[in-house]
mmCIF file with all atom_site columns, C-alpha atoms in Angstrom:
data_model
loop_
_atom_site.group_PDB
_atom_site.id
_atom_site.type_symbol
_atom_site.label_atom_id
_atom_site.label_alt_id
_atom_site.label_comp_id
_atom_site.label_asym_id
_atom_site.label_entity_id
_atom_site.label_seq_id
_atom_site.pdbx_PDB_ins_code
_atom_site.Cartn_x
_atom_site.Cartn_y
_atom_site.Cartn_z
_atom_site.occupancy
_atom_site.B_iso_or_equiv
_atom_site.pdbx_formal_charge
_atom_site.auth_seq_id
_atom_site.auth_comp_id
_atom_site.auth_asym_id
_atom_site.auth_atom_id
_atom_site.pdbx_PDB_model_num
ATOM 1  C CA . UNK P 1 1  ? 49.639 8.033  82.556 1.00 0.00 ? 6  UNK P CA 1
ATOM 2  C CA . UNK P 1 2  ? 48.998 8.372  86.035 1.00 0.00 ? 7  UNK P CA 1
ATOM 3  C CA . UNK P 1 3  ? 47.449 11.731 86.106 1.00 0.00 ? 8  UNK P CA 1
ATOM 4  C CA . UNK P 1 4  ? 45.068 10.124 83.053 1.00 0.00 ? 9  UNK P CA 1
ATOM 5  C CA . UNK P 1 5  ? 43.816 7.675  85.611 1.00 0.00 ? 10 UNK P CA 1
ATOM 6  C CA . UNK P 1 6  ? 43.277 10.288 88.454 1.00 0.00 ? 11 UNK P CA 1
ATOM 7  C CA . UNK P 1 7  ? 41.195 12.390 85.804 1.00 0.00 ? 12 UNK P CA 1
ATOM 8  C CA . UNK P 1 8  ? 39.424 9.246  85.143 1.00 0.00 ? 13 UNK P CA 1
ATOM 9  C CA . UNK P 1 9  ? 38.532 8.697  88.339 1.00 0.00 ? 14 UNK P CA 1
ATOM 10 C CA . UNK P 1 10 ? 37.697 12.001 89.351 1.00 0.00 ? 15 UNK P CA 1
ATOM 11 C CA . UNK P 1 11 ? 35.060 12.546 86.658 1.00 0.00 ? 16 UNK P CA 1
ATOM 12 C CA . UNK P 1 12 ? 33.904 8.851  87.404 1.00 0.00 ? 17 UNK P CA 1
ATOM 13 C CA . UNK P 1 13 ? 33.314 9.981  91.010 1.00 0.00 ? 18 UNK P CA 1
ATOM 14 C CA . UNK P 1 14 ? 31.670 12.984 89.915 1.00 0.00 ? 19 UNK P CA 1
ATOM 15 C CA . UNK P 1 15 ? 29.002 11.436 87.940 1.00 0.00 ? 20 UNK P CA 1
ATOM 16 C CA . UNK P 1 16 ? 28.445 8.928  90.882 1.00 0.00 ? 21 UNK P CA 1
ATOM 17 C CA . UNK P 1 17 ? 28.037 12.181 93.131 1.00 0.00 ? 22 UNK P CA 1
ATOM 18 C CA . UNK P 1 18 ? 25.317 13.963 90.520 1.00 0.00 ? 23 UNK P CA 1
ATOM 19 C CA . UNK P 1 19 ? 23.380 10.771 90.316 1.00 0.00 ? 24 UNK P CA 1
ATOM 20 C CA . UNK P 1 20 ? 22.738 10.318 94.181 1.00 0.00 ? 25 UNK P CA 1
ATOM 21 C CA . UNK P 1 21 ? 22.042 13.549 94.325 1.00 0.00 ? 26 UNK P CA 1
ATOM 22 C CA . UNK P 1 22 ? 19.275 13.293 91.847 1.00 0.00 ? 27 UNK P CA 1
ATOM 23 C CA . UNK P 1 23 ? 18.269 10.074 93.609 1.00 0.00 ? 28 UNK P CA 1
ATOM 24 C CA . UNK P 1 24 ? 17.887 12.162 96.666 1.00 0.00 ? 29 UNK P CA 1
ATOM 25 C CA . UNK P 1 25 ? 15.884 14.743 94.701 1.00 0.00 ? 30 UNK P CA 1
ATOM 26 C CA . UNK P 1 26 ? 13.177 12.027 93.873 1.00 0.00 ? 31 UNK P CA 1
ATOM 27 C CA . UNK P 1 27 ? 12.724 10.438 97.000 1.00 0.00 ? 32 UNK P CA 1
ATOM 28 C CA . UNK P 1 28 ? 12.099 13.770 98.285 1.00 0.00 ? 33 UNK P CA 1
ATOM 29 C CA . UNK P 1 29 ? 9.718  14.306 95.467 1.00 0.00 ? 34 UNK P CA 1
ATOM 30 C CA . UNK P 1 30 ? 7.954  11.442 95.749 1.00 0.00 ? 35 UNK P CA 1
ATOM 31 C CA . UNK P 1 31 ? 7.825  11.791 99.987 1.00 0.00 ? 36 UNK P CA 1
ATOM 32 C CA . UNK P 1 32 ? 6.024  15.220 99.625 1.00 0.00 ? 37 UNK P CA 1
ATOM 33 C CA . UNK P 1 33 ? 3.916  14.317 96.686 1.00 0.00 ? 38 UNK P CA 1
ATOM 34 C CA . UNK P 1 34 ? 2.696  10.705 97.669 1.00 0.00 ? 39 UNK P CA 1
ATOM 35 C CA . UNK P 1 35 ? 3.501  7.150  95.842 1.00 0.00 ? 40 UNK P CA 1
ATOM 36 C CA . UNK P 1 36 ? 3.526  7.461  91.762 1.00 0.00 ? 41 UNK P CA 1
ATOM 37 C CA . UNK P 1 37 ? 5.052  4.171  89.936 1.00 0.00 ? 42 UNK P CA 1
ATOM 38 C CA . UNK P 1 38 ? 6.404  6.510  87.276 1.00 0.00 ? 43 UNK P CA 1
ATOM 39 C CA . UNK P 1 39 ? 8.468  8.119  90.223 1.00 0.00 ? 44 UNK P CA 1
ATOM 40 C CA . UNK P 1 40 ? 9.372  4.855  92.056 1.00 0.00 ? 45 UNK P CA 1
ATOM 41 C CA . UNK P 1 41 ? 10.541 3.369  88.597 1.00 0.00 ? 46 UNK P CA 1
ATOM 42 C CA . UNK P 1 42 ? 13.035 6.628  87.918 1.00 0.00 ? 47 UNK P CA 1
ATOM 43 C CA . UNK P 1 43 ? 14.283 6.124  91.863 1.00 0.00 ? 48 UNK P CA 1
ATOM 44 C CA . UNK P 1 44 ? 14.813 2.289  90.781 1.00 0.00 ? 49 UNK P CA 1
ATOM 45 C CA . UNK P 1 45 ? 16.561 3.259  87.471 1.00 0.00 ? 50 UNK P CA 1
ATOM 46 C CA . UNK P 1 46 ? 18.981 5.721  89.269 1.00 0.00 ? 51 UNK P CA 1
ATOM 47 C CA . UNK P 1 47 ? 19.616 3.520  92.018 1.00 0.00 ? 52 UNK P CA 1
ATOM 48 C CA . UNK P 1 48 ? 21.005 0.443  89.786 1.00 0.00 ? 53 UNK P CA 1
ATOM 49 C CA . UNK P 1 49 ? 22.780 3.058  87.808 1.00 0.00 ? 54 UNK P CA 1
ATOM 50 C CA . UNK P 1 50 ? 24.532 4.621  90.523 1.00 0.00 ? 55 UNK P CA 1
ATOM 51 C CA . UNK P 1 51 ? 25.293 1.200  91.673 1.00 0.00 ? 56 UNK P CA 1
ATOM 52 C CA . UNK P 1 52 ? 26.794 0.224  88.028 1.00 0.00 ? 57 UNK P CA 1
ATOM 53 C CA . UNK P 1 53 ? 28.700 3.241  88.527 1.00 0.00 ? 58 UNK P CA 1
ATOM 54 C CA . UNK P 1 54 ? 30.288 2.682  92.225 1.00 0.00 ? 59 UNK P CA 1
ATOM 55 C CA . UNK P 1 55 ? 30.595 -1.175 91.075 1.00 0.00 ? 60 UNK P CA 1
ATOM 56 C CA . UNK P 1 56 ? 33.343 0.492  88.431 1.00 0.00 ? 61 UNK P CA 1
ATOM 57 C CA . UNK P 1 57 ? 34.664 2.735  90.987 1.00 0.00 ? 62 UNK P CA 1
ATOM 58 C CA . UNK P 1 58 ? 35.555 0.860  93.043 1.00 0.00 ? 63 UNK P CA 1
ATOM 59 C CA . UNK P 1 59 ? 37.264 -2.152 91.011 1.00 0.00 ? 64 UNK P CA 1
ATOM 60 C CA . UNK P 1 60 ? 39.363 0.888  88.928 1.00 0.00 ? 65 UNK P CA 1
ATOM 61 C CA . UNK P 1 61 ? 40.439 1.590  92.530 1.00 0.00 ? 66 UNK P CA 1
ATOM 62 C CA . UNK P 1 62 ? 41.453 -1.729 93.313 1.00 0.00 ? 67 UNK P CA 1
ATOM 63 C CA . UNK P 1 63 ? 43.042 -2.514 90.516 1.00 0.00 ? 68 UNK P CA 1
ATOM 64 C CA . UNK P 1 64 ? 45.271 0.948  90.911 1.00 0.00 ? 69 UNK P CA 1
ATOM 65 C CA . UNK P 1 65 ? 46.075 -0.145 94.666 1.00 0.00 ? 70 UNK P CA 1
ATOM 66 C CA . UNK P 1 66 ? 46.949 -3.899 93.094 1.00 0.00 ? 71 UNK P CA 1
ATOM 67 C CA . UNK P 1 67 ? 49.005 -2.260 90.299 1.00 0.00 ? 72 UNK P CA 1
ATOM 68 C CA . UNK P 1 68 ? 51.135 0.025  93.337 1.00 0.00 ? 73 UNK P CA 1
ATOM 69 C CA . UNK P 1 69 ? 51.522 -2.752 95.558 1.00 0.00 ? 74 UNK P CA 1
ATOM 70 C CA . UNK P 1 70 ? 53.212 -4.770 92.952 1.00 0.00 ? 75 UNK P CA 1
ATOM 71 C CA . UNK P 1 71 ? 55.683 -1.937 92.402 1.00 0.00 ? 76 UNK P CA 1
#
């Protein structure tokens, strides 16, 4: 059960990793190519997704350290 949950998180912080990496990716696009809205909307979109994605992080961490603390 416990490994399940370390997998869990694992990939979880994986996909966190991959998507500010491709937020990097387009601010440096969009740095050496000038201002497009189509790129600024993608940089938007990836930022509240990555944020989604940390939000979930982190409570599935805090509810682990809640559920070991009660032990």
């Amino acid at each position: 059960m416990v490994s399940n949950h370390v997998d869990k998180m694992k990939k979880m912080q994986e996909v966190v990793d991959d998507i500010g990496t491709v937020e990097e990716m387009l601010m440096r696009l969009e740095d050496g190519y000038g201002y497009t809205h189509h790129c600024q909307m993608e940089i938007n979109n990836i930022s509240k997704a990555t944020e989604r994605l940390r939000d979930v992080l982190n409570d599935a961490n805090k509810d682990k350290e809640d559920k070991e603390r009660r032990k």
